[in-house]
PDB file of C-alpha atoms in Angstrom:
ATOM      1  CA  UNK A   1      78.499  -6.553 152.037  1.00  0.00           C
ATOM      2  CA  UNK A   2      74.893  -6.466 151.827  1.00  0.00           C
ATOM      3  CA  UNK A   3      75.025  -2.532 151.759  1.00  0.00           C
ATOM      4  CA  UNK A   4      77.609  -2.795 148.805  1.00  0.00           C
ATOM      5  CA  UNK A   5      75.474  -5.141 147.185  1.00  0.00           C
ATOM      6  CA  UNK A   6      72.111  -3.035 147.486  1.00  0.00           C
ATOM      7  CA  UNK A   7      74.244   0.150 146.273  1.00  0.00           C
ATOM      8  CA  UNK A   8      75.373  -2.066 143.168  1.00  0.00           C
ATOM      9  CA  UNK A   9      72.027  -3.069 142.184  1.00  0.00           C
ATOM     10  CA  UNK A  10      70.463   0.835 142.962  1.00  0.00           C
ATOM     11  CA  UNK A  11      73.365   2.316 140.675  1.00  0.00           C
ATOM     12  CA  UNK A  12      72.393  -0.297 137.867  1.00  0.00           C
ATOM     13  CA  UNK A  13      68.886   0.618 138.170  1.00  0.00           C
ATOM     14  CA  UNK A  14      69.329   4.379 138.220  1.00  0.00           C
ATOM     15  CA  UNK A  15      71.553   3.956 134.938  1.00  0.00           C
ATOM     16  CA  UNK A  16      69.067   1.764 133.361  1.00  0.00           C
ATOM     17  CA  UNK A  17      66.282   4.160 133.890  1.00  0.00           C
ATOM     18  CA  UNK A  18      68.155   7.003 132.494  1.00  0.00           C
ATOM     19  CA  UNK A  19      69.191   4.932 129.443  1.00  0.00           C
ATOM     20  CA  UNK A  20      65.329   4.515 128.807  1.00  0.00           C
ATOM     21  CA  UNK A  21      64.483   8.142 129.456  1.00  0.00           C
ATOM     22  CA  UNK A  22      66.927   9.180 126.839  1.00  0.00           C
ATOM     23  CA  UNK A  23      65.807   6.514 124.391  1.00  0.00           C
ATOM     24  CA  UNK A  24      61.910   7.681 124.773  1.00  0.00           C
ATOM     25  CA  UNK A  25      63.178  11.474 124.801  1.00  0.00           C
ATOM     26  CA  UNK A  26      64.916  10.631 121.513  1.00  0.00           C
ATOM     27  CA  UNK A  27      62.298   8.774 119.911  1.00  0.00           C
ATOM     28  CA  UNK A  28      59.423  11.255 120.561  1.00  0.00           C
ATOM     29  CA  UNK A  29      62.141  14.088 119.341  1.00  0.00           C
ATOM     30  CA  UNK A  30      62.457  11.837 115.896  1.00  0.00           C
ATOM     31  CA  UNK A  31      59.133  11.593 115.437  1.00  0.00           C
ATOM     32  CA  UNK A  32      58.116  15.055 115.703  1.00  0.00           C
ATOM     33  CA  UNK A  33      60.744  15.995 113.370  1.00  0.00           C
ATOM     34  CA  UNK A  34      59.583  13.733 110.948  1.00  0.00           C
ATOM     35  CA  UNK A  35      55.906  14.611 111.207  1.00  0.00           C
ATOM     36  CA  UNK A  36      56.563  18.194 110.702  1.00  0.00           C
ATOM     37  CA  UNK A  37      59.344  17.783 107.798  1.00  0.00           C
ATOM     38  CA  UNK A  38      57.327  16.113 105.601  1.00  0.00           C
ATOM     39  CA  UNK A  39      54.097  18.133 105.609  1.00  0.00           C
ATOM     40  CA  UNK A  40      52.658  15.915 102.451  1.00  0.00           C
ATOM     41  CA  UNK A  41      52.877  12.425 103.997  1.00  0.00           C
ATOM     42  CA  UNK A  42      49.110  11.654 103.713  1.00  0.00           C
ATOM     43  CA  UNK A  43      47.091   8.221 103.796  1.00  0.00           C
ATOM     44  CA  UNK A  44      48.036   6.340 100.558  1.00  0.00           C
ATOM     45  CA  UNK A  45      44.668   5.072  99.919  1.00  0.00           C
ATOM     46  CA  UNK A  46      43.825   7.103  97.335  1.00  0.00           C
ATOM     47  CA  UNK A  47      45.387   7.428  93.778  1.00  0.00           C
ATOM     48  CA  UNK A  48      45.356   9.909  91.024  1.00  0.00           C
ATOM     49  CA  UNK A  49      44.764   9.000  88.023  1.00  0.00           C
ATOM     50  CA  UNK A  50      45.115  12.199  86.278  1.00  0.00           C
ATOM     51  CA  UNK A  51      46.407  15.711  87.560  1.00  0.00           C
ATOM     52  CA  UNK A  52      46.283  18.236  84.567  1.00  0.00           C
ATOM     53  CA  UNK A  53      47.375  22.134  85.874  1.00  0.00           C
ATOM     54  CA  UNK A  54      46.378  25.130  83.844  1.00  0.00           C
ATOM     55  CA  UNK A  55      48.265  28.589  84.450  1.00  0.00           C
ATOM     56  CA  UNK A  56      46.733  31.576  82.923  1.00  0.00           C
ATOM     57  CA  UNK A  57      49.192  34.567  82.761  1.00  0.00           C
ATOM     58  CA  UNK A  58      46.509  36.847  81.732  1.00  0.00           C
ATOM     59  CA  UNK A  59      49.038  39.830  82.459  1.00  0.00           C
ATOM     60  CA  UNK A  60      51.913  39.702  84.381  1.00  0.00           C
ATOM     61  CA  UNK A  61      49.977  41.274  87.576  1.00  0.00           C
ATOM     62  CA  UNK A  62      46.935  38.788  86.863  1.00  0.00           C
ATOM     63  CA  UNK A  63      47.672  34.678  87.298  1.00  0.00           C
ATOM     64  CA  UNK A  64      44.863  32.331  87.662  1.00  0.00           C
ATOM     65  CA  UNK A  65      45.340  28.549  88.360  1.00  0.00           C
ATOM     66  CA  UNK A  66      42.923  25.547  87.357  1.00  0.00           C
ATOM     67  CA  UNK A  67      43.987  21.846  88.671  1.00  0.00           C
ATOM     68  CA  UNK A  68      41.808  19.007  87.942  1.00  0.00           C
ATOM     69  CA  UNK A  69      41.758  15.808  89.342  1.00  0.00           C
ATOM     70  CA  UNK A  70      40.744  12.349  88.746  1.00  0.00           C
ATOM     71  CA  UNK A  71      41.106  10.099  91.995  1.00  0.00           C
ATOM     72  CA  UNK A  72      40.589   6.692  92.513  1.00  0.00           C
ATOM     73  CA  UNK A  73      39.850   4.651  95.961  1.00  0.00           C
ATOM     74  CA  UNK A  74      42.314   1.698  96.218  1.00  0.00           C
ATOM     75  CA  UNK A  75      41.264   0.622  99.533  1.00  0.00           C
ATOM     76  CA  UNK A  76      38.156  -1.786 100.419  1.00  0.00           C
ATOM     77  CA  UNK A  77      37.059   0.851 102.668  1.00  0.00           C
ATOM     78  CA  UNK A  78      34.651   3.665 101.907  1.00  0.00           C
ATOM     79  CA  UNK A  79      36.134   7.083 101.324  1.00  0.00           C
ATOM     80  CA  UNK A  80      34.535  10.524 101.587  1.00  0.00           C
ATOM     81  CA  UNK A  81      37.357  12.759 101.262  1.00  0.00           C
ATOM     82  CA  UNK A  82      40.944  13.552  99.941  1.00  0.00           C
ATOM     83  CA  UNK A  83      43.605  15.857 101.317  1.00  0.00           C
ATOM     84  CA  UNK A  84      45.690  17.889  98.912  1.00  0.00           C
ATOM     85  CA  UNK A  85      48.606  19.850  99.596  1.00  0.00           C
ATOM     86  CA  UNK A  86      49.664  23.273  97.474  1.00  0.00           C
ATOM     87  CA  UNK A  87      52.593  24.805  98.815  1.00  0.00           C
ATOM     88  CA  UNK A  88      52.115  28.222  96.856  1.00  0.00           C
ATOM     89  CA  UNK A  89      51.021  31.328  97.914  1.00  0.00           C
ATOM     90  CA  UNK A  90      47.006  31.594  96.664  1.00  0.00           C
ATOM     91  CA  UNK A  91      43.952  33.176  97.191  1.00  0.00           C
ATOM     92  CA  UNK A  92      40.021  33.129  95.891  1.00  0.00           C
ATOM     93  CA  UNK A  93      39.672  29.341  96.422  1.00  0.00           C
ATOM     94  CA  UNK A  94      37.158  27.622  94.205  1.00  0.00           C
ATOM     95  CA  UNK A  95      36.515  23.876  94.371  1.00  0.00           C
ATOM     96  CA  UNK A  96      33.753  22.195  91.976  1.00  0.00           C
ATOM     97  CA  UNK A  97      32.788  18.984  89.941  1.00  0.00           C
ATOM     98  CA  UNK A  98      30.656  18.692  86.710  1.00  0.00           C
ATOM     99  CA  UNK A  99      27.684  19.226  89.126  1.00  0.00           C
ATOM    100  CA  UNK A 100      28.777  22.357  90.785  1.00  0.00           C
ATOM    101  CA  UNK A 101      30.623  23.789  93.850  1.00  0.00           C
ATOM    102  CA  UNK A 102      31.758  20.949  96.449  1.00  0.00           C
ATOM    103  CA  UNK A 103      32.457  21.310 100.248  1.00  0.00           C
ATOM    104  CA  UNK A 104      35.936  21.749 101.373  1.00  0.00           C
ATOM    105  CA  UNK A 105      38.080  22.938 104.397  1.00  0.00           C
ATOM    106  CA  UNK A 106      41.282  24.979 103.461  1.00  0.00           C
ATOM    107  CA  UNK A 107      43.528  25.196 106.431  1.00  0.00           C
ATOM    108  CA  UNK A 108      46.104  28.032 105.534  1.00  0.00           C
ATOM    109  CA  UNK A 109      49.266  26.358 106.911  1.00  0.00           C
ATOM    110  CA  UNK A 110      51.819  29.458 106.288  1.00  0.00           C
ATOM    111  CA  UNK A 111      51.605  32.118 103.721  1.00  0.00           C
ATOM    112  CA  UNK A 112      53.346  29.509 100.748  1.00  0.00           C
ATOM    113  CA  UNK A 113      51.748  25.926 102.406  1.00  0.00           C
ATOM    114  CA  UNK A 114      47.880  25.191 102.206  1.00  0.00           C
ATOM    115  CA  UNK A 115      46.098  22.195 102.896  1.00  0.00           C
ATOM    116  CA  UNK A 116      42.790  21.421 101.084  1.00  0.00           C
ATOM    117  CA  UNK A 117      40.629  18.605 102.328  1.00  0.00           C
ATOM    118  CA  UNK A 118      38.140  18.123  99.602  1.00  0.00           C
ATOM    119  CA  UNK A 119      34.707  16.381 100.319  1.00  0.00           C
ATOM    120  CA  UNK A 120      33.553  14.190  97.492  1.00  0.00           C
ATOM    121  CA  UNK A 121      29.757  14.385  96.321  1.00  0.00           C
ATOM    122  CA  UNK A 122      29.259  10.752  96.986  1.00  0.00           C
ATOM    123  CA  UNK A 123      31.171   8.044  98.785  1.00  0.00           C
ATOM    124  CA  UNK A 124      33.821   6.343  96.925  1.00  0.00           C
ATOM    125  CA  UNK A 125      34.047   2.619  97.260  1.00  0.00           C
ATOM    126  CA  UNK A 126      36.715   0.511  96.268  1.00  0.00           C
ATOM    127  CA  UNK A 127      38.323   1.118  92.572  1.00  0.00           C
ATOM    128  CA  UNK A 128      35.573   4.011  92.228  1.00  0.00           C
ATOM    129  CA  UNK A 129      36.640   7.537  90.824  1.00  0.00           C
ATOM    130  CA  UNK A 130      35.646  10.879  91.516  1.00  0.00           C
ATOM    131  CA  UNK A 131      36.521  14.109  89.037  1.00  0.00           C
ATOM    132  CA  UNK A 132      36.862  17.705  90.409  1.00  0.00           C
ATOM    133  CA  UNK A 133      38.534  20.843  89.924  1.00  0.00           C
ATOM    134  CA  UNK A 134      40.334  23.539  92.457  1.00  0.00           C
ATOM    135  CA  UNK A 135      40.739  26.823  90.819  1.00  0.00           C
ATOM    136  CA  UNK A 136      42.430  29.959  92.544  1.00  0.00           C
ATOM    137  CA  UNK A 137      44.447  32.961  91.819  1.00  0.00           C
ATOM    138  CA  UNK A 138      48.127  33.324  92.651  1.00  0.00           C
ATOM    139  CA  UNK A 139      49.382  35.954  95.111  1.00  0.00           C
ATOM    140  CA  UNK A 140      52.364  36.896  92.473  1.00  0.00           C
ATOM    141  CA  UNK A 141      53.173  39.769  90.589  1.00  0.00           C
ATOM    142  CA  UNK A 142      55.940  39.254  87.697  1.00  0.00           C
ATOM    143  CA  UNK A 143      58.534  42.195  88.075  1.00  0.00           C
ATOM    144  CA  UNK A 144      60.302  43.188  84.651  1.00  0.00           C
ATOM    145  CA  UNK A 145      64.118  42.010  84.539  1.00  0.00           C
ATOM    146  CA  UNK A 146      66.503  43.672  82.143  1.00  0.00           C
ATOM    147  CA  UNK A 147      66.340  46.521  79.872  1.00  0.00           C
ATOM    148  CA  UNK A 148      66.454  45.787  76.405  1.00  0.00           C
ATOM    149  CA  UNK A 149      64.493  43.839  75.697  1.00  0.00           C
ATOM    150  CA  UNK A 150      62.343  43.562  78.963  1.00  0.00           C
ATOM    151  CA  UNK A 151      61.372  39.962  79.715  1.00  0.00           C
ATOM    152  CA  UNK A 152      59.722  38.461  82.618  1.00  0.00           C
ATOM    153  CA  UNK A 153      60.358  34.736  84.486  1.00  0.00           C
ATOM    154  CA  UNK A 154      57.776  32.775  85.768  1.00  0.00           C
ATOM    155  CA  UNK A 155      58.274  29.924  88.070  1.00  0.00           C
ATOM    156  CA  UNK A 156      55.658  27.001  89.166  1.00  0.00           C
ATOM    157  CA  UNK A 157      56.256  23.949  91.719  1.00  0.00           C
ATOM    158  CA  UNK A 158      53.165  21.647  91.646  1.00  0.00           C
ATOM    159  CA  UNK A 159      52.815  19.278  94.891  1.00  0.00           C
ATOM    160  CA  UNK A 160      52.005  15.983  94.226  1.00  0.00           C
ATOM    161  CA  UNK A 161      50.258  15.057  97.335  1.00  0.00           C
ATOM    162  CA  UNK A 162      49.518  11.205  96.143  1.00  0.00           C
ATOM    163  CA  UNK A 163      50.779   8.660  94.075  1.00  0.00           C
ATOM    164  CA  UNK A 164      49.931  10.468  90.293  1.00  0.00           C
ATOM    165  CA  UNK A 165      49.823   8.193  87.120  1.00  0.00           C
ATOM    166  CA  UNK A 166      49.698  11.130  84.771  1.00  0.00           C
ATOM    167  CA  UNK A 167      50.249  14.783  85.283  1.00  0.00           C
ATOM    168  CA  UNK A 168      49.964  17.420  82.706  1.00  0.00           C
ATOM    169  CA  UNK A 169      50.954  21.340  82.846  1.00  0.00           C
ATOM    170  CA  UNK A 170      49.721  24.214  80.691  1.00  0.00           C
ATOM    171  CA  UNK A 171      51.244  27.666  80.862  1.00  0.00           C
ATOM    172  CA  UNK A 172      49.545  30.471  78.628  1.00  0.00           C
ATOM    173  CA  UNK A 173      51.450  33.441  78.015  1.00  0.00           C
ATOM    174  CA  UNK A 174      49.703  36.923  77.611  1.00  0.00           C
ATOM    175  CA  UNK A 175      48.432  38.196  74.576  1.00  0.00           C
ATOM    176  CA  UNK A 176      51.064  38.889  72.108  1.00  0.00           C
ATOM    177  CA  UNK A 177      53.869  37.668  74.220  1.00  0.00           C
ATOM    178  CA  UNK A 178      57.007  35.209  73.173  1.00  0.00           C
ATOM    179  CA  UNK A 179      59.146  33.315  74.347  1.00  0.00           C
ATOM    180  CA  UNK A 180      62.541  35.142  75.573  1.00  0.00           C
ATOM    181  CA  UNK A 181      65.487  33.769  73.649  1.00  0.00           C
ATOM    182  CA  UNK A 182      68.851  34.194  75.122  1.00  0.00           C
ATOM    183  CA  UNK A 183      72.240  34.774  73.426  1.00  0.00           C
ATOM    184  CA  UNK A 184      74.241  32.159  75.611  1.00  0.00           C
ATOM    185  CA  UNK A 185      72.813  28.728  76.942  1.00  0.00           C
ATOM    186  CA  UNK A 186      70.576  30.218  79.378  1.00  0.00           C
ATOM    187  CA  UNK A 187      67.301  28.224  79.089  1.00  0.00           C
ATOM    188  CA  UNK A 188      64.155  29.924  78.264  1.00  0.00           C
ATOM    189  CA  UNK A 189      61.674  27.162  79.247  1.00  0.00           C
ATOM    190  CA  UNK A 190      62.607  24.301  82.294  1.00  0.00           C
ATOM    191  CA  UNK A 191      61.956  21.525  81.425  1.00  0.00           C
ATOM    192  CA  UNK A 192      63.034  21.661  78.058  1.00  0.00           C
ATOM    193  CA  UNK A 193      60.916  19.018  76.356  1.00  0.00           C
ATOM    194  CA  UNK A 194      57.860  21.160  76.329  1.00  0.00           C
ATOM    195  CA  UNK A 195      55.688  21.942  73.314  1.00  0.00           C
ATOM    196  CA  UNK A 196      54.478  25.358  72.122  1.00  0.00           C
ATOM    197  CA  UNK A 197      51.509  26.189  69.653  1.00  0.00           C
ATOM    198  CA  UNK A 198      50.122  29.318  69.168  1.00  0.00           C
ATOM    199  CA  UNK A 199      46.433  29.601  70.251  1.00  0.00           C
ATOM    200  CA  UNK A 200      44.219  32.941  69.525  1.00  0.00           C
ATOM    201  CA  UNK A 201      47.179  35.230  69.795  1.00  0.00           C
ATOM    202  CA  UNK A 202      48.696  33.608  72.899  1.00  0.00           C
ATOM    203  CA  UNK A 203      51.664  30.681  73.400  1.00  0.00           C
ATOM    204  CA  UNK A 204      50.314  28.107  74.910  1.00  0.00           C
ATOM    205  CA  UNK A 205      53.492  25.498  76.444  1.00  0.00           C
ATOM    206  CA  UNK A 206      52.812  22.095  77.705  1.00  0.00           C
ATOM    207  CA  UNK A 207      54.407  19.391  79.626  1.00  0.00           C
ATOM    208  CA  UNK A 208      53.350  15.938  80.095  1.00  0.00           C
ATOM    209  CA  UNK A 209      55.036  13.744  83.186  1.00  0.00           C
ATOM    210  CA  UNK A 210      54.305  10.037  84.111  1.00  0.00           C
ATOM    211  CA  UNK A 211      54.349   8.337  87.704  1.00  0.00           C
ATOM    212  CA  UNK A 212      54.978  10.580  89.973  1.00  0.00           C
ATOM    213  CA  UNK A 213      55.871   9.665  93.248  1.00  0.00           C
ATOM    214  CA  UNK A 214      54.071  11.074  96.274  1.00  0.00           C
ATOM    215  CA  UNK A 215      55.901  14.186  97.862  1.00  0.00           C
ATOM    216  CA  UNK A 216      57.776  14.817  94.589  1.00  0.00           C
ATOM    217  CA  UNK A 217      57.608  18.355  93.585  1.00  0.00           C
ATOM    218  CA  UNK A 218      57.800  18.960  89.497  1.00  0.00           C
ATOM    219  CA  UNK A 219      59.264  22.642  88.969  1.00  0.00           C
ATOM    220  CA  UNK A 220      58.408  24.632  85.956  1.00  0.00           C
ATOM    221  CA  UNK A 221      60.167  27.755  84.258  1.00  0.00           C
ATOM    222  CA  UNK A 222      59.461  29.859  81.608  1.00  0.00           C
ATOM    223  CA  UNK A 223      60.602  33.376  80.650  1.00  0.00           C
ATOM    224  CA  UNK A 224      58.890  35.659  78.241  1.00  0.00           C
ATOM    225  CA  UNK A 225      59.068  38.802  76.434  1.00  0.00           C
ATOM    226  CA  UNK A 226      57.159  41.946  77.565  1.00  0.00           C
ATOM    227  CA  UNK A 227      53.902  41.920  75.751  1.00  0.00           C
ATOM    228  CA  UNK A 228      53.376  43.734  72.902  1.00  0.00           C
ATOM    229  CA  UNK A 229      51.119  46.887  72.958  1.00  0.00           C
ATOM    230  CA  UNK A 230      48.061  46.851  70.552  1.00  0.00           C
ATOM    231  CA  UNK A 231      47.626  49.773  68.325  1.00  0.00           C
ATOM    232  CA  UNK A 232      44.715  52.192  69.582  1.00  0.00           C
ATOM    233  CA  UNK A 233      41.685  51.244  67.770  1.00  0.00           C
ATOM    234  CA  UNK A 234      40.669  54.181  65.615  1.00  0.00           C
ATOM    235  CA  UNK A 235      37.145  55.222  64.885  1.00  0.00           C
ATOM    236  CA  UNK A 236      35.973  54.161  61.396  1.00  0.00           C
ATOM    237  CA  UNK A 237      36.220  57.598  59.644  1.00  0.00           C
ATOM    238  CA  UNK A 238      39.710  57.699  60.671  1.00  0.00           C
ATOM    239  CA  UNK A 239      40.971  54.426  59.419  1.00  0.00           C
ATOM    240  CA  UNK A 240      42.571  54.360  55.878  1.00  0.00           C
ATOM    241  CA  UNK A 241      39.428  52.341  54.451  1.00  0.00           C
ATOM    242  CA  UNK A 242      37.198  54.997  55.299  1.00  0.00           C
ATOM    243  CA  UNK A 243      39.477  57.574  53.623  1.00  0.00           C
ATOM    244  CA  UNK A 244      39.615  55.371  50.415  1.00  0.00           C
ATOM    245  CA  UNK A 245      35.711  55.255  50.571  1.00  0.00           C
ATOM    246  CA  UNK A 246      35.279  58.817  50.807  1.00  0.00           C
ATOM    247  CA  UNK A 247      37.950  59.754  48.299  1.00  0.00           C
ATOM    248  CA  UNK A 248      36.155  57.055  45.853  1.00  0.00           C
ATOM    249  CA  UNK A 249      32.773  58.538  46.565  1.00  0.00           C
ATOM    250  CA  UNK A 250      33.981  62.062  45.687  1.00  0.00           C
ATOM    251  CA  UNK A 251      35.355  61.126  42.452  1.00  0.00           C
ATOM    252  CA  UNK A 252      32.583  59.402  41.561  1.00  0.00           C
ATOM    253  CA  UNK A 253      30.182  62.163  42.181  1.00  0.00           C
ATOM    254  CA  UNK A 254      32.710  64.680  40.287  1.00  0.00           C
ATOM    255  CA  UNK A 255      32.824  62.294  37.290  1.00  0.00           C
ATOM    256  CA  UNK A 256      29.085  62.135  37.387  1.00  0.00           C
ATOM    257  CA  UNK A 257      28.720  65.876  37.480  1.00  0.00           C
ATOM    258  CA  UNK A 258      31.401  66.322  34.626  1.00  0.00           C
ATOM    259  CA  UNK A 259      29.488  63.742  32.382  1.00  0.00           C
ATOM    260  CA  UNK A 260      26.224  65.458  33.002  1.00  0.00           C
ATOM    261  CA  UNK A 261      27.452  68.749  32.213  1.00  0.00           C
ATOM    262  CA  UNK A 262      29.346  67.662  29.181  1.00  0.00           C
ATOM    263  CA  UNK A 263      25.846  65.985  27.909  1.00  0.00           C
ATOM    264  CA  UNK A 264      23.622  69.087  28.560  1.00  0.00           C
ATOM    265  CA  UNK A 265      26.223  71.507  26.912  1.00  0.00           C
ATOM    266  CA  UNK A 266      26.352  69.299  23.599  1.00  0.00           C
ATOM    267  CA  UNK A 267      22.651  68.848  23.513  1.00  0.00           C
ATOM    268  CA  UNK A 268      22.513  72.476  24.042  1.00  0.00           C
ATOM    269  CA  UNK A 269      24.841  73.149  21.321  1.00  0.00           C
ATOM    270  CA  UNK A 270      23.053  70.515  18.921  1.00  0.00           C
ATOM    271  CA  UNK A 271      19.881  72.174  19.601  1.00  0.00           C
ATOM    272  CA  UNK A 272      21.018  75.581  18.671  1.00  0.00           C
ATOM    273  CA  UNK A 273      22.636  74.388  15.611  1.00  0.00           C
ATOM    274  CA  UNK A 274      19.371  72.287  14.575  1.00  0.00           C
ATOM    275  CA  UNK A 275      17.464  75.737  15.183  1.00  0.00           C
ATOM    276  CA  UNK A 276      19.737  77.696  13.527  1.00  0.00           C
ATOM    277  CA  UNK A 277      19.405  75.549  10.462  1.00  0.00           C
ATOM    278  CA  UNK A 278      15.533  75.734  10.501  1.00  0.00           C
ATOM    279  CA  UNK A 279      15.313  79.333  10.768  1.00  0.00           C
ATOM    280  CA  UNK A 280      14.887  82.024   7.675  1.00  0.00           C
ATOM    281  CA  UNK A 281      16.914  84.650   6.942  1.00  0.00           C
ATOM    282  CA  UNK A 282      14.834  87.375   8.646  1.00  0.00           C
ATOM    283  CA  UNK A 283      14.789  85.174  11.848  1.00  0.00           C
ATOM    284  CA  UNK A 284      18.126  84.716  12.011  1.00  0.00           C
ATOM    285  CA  UNK A 285      19.128  88.431  11.431  1.00  0.00           C
ATOM    286  CA  UNK A 286      16.721  89.259  14.318  1.00  0.00           C
ATOM    287  CA  UNK A 287      18.479  86.681  16.599  1.00  0.00           C
ATOM    288  CA  UNK A 288      21.598  88.346  15.737  1.00  0.00           C
ATOM    289  CA  UNK A 289      20.377  91.690  16.648  1.00  0.00           C
ATOM    290  CA  UNK A 290      19.111  90.599  19.799  1.00  0.00           C
ATOM    291  CA  UNK A 291      22.008  88.794  20.499  1.00  0.00           C
ATOM    292  CA  UNK A 292      24.253  91.490  20.023  1.00  0.00           C
ATOM    293  CA  UNK A 293      22.373  94.147  21.980  1.00  0.00           C
ATOM    294  CA  UNK A 294      21.738  91.976  24.748  1.00  0.00           C
ATOM    295  CA  UNK A 295      18.066  91.332  24.458  1.00  0.00           C
ATOM    296  CA  UNK A 296      17.504  95.464  24.313  1.00  0.00           C
ATOM    297  CA  UNK A 297      15.868  95.809  20.709  1.00  0.00           C
ATOM    298  CA  UNK A 298      13.800  99.159  19.977  1.00  0.00           C
ATOM    299  CA  UNK A 299      10.744  99.004  17.565  1.00  0.00           C
ATOM    300  CA  UNK A 300      12.988 100.998  15.456  1.00  0.00           C
ATOM    301  CA  UNK A 301      15.392  97.803  14.991  1.00  0.00           C
TER     302      UNK A 301
END
């Protein structure tokens, strides 16, 4: 009886131990998966008051990005840095504020995931703010789409690492490029509530968003036509203006020469007429003989 009782107790203990092990295993596995699947989970003691992104598509194979931040410490503890995520493929990273370069740590997690720790120039106490900019180039080359006409499609997904009050996005298209228009309902710009202005031969597309939660990834898309090839610059003497000036100058010279000849001709004719009027009959006869004989006058004549 005792043996059977001990056996039952042992079985219960074994069963309980197995349950504990299974529960612990599930807990560890769940924690690990959650930590991995949410790489943008960062401490919430920092608030981003302003985040503005400017994408400069200088050429279809040359795209630079500048992201400016104004961050605030919302905790009663001193903060010396902020962690930011950039889930894109980038290179040539620069971090700076109004006084120059800042110290930062750049951790390339994957080809399209980067964690950047920005160290503030001075410590931030509660409610204090710091402003800085992160600049980089995209490892992106836009390939032409279609054939008549050719157009390009640019996509950008921004990573919101902390609660953000105000977010602005600006895309500068290449010079002499225009928004591509589709015959059907295919959107050329997304989100569609963007504003467009022309700024020094470049179209500037702007979006403004408010109150973005941590981990949100606002997505932007823009399709634009192939940039127009500018006419080749000609030397000044090959331009129409130069040809006009040369023609005008030649015309003026010809006109001046003609007028001068006409004046001299009339003066000569007038002097000849005056001279003949003042000569005697013998002098007139002598001049006629000289003229008829082409200056060869003998003593006899």
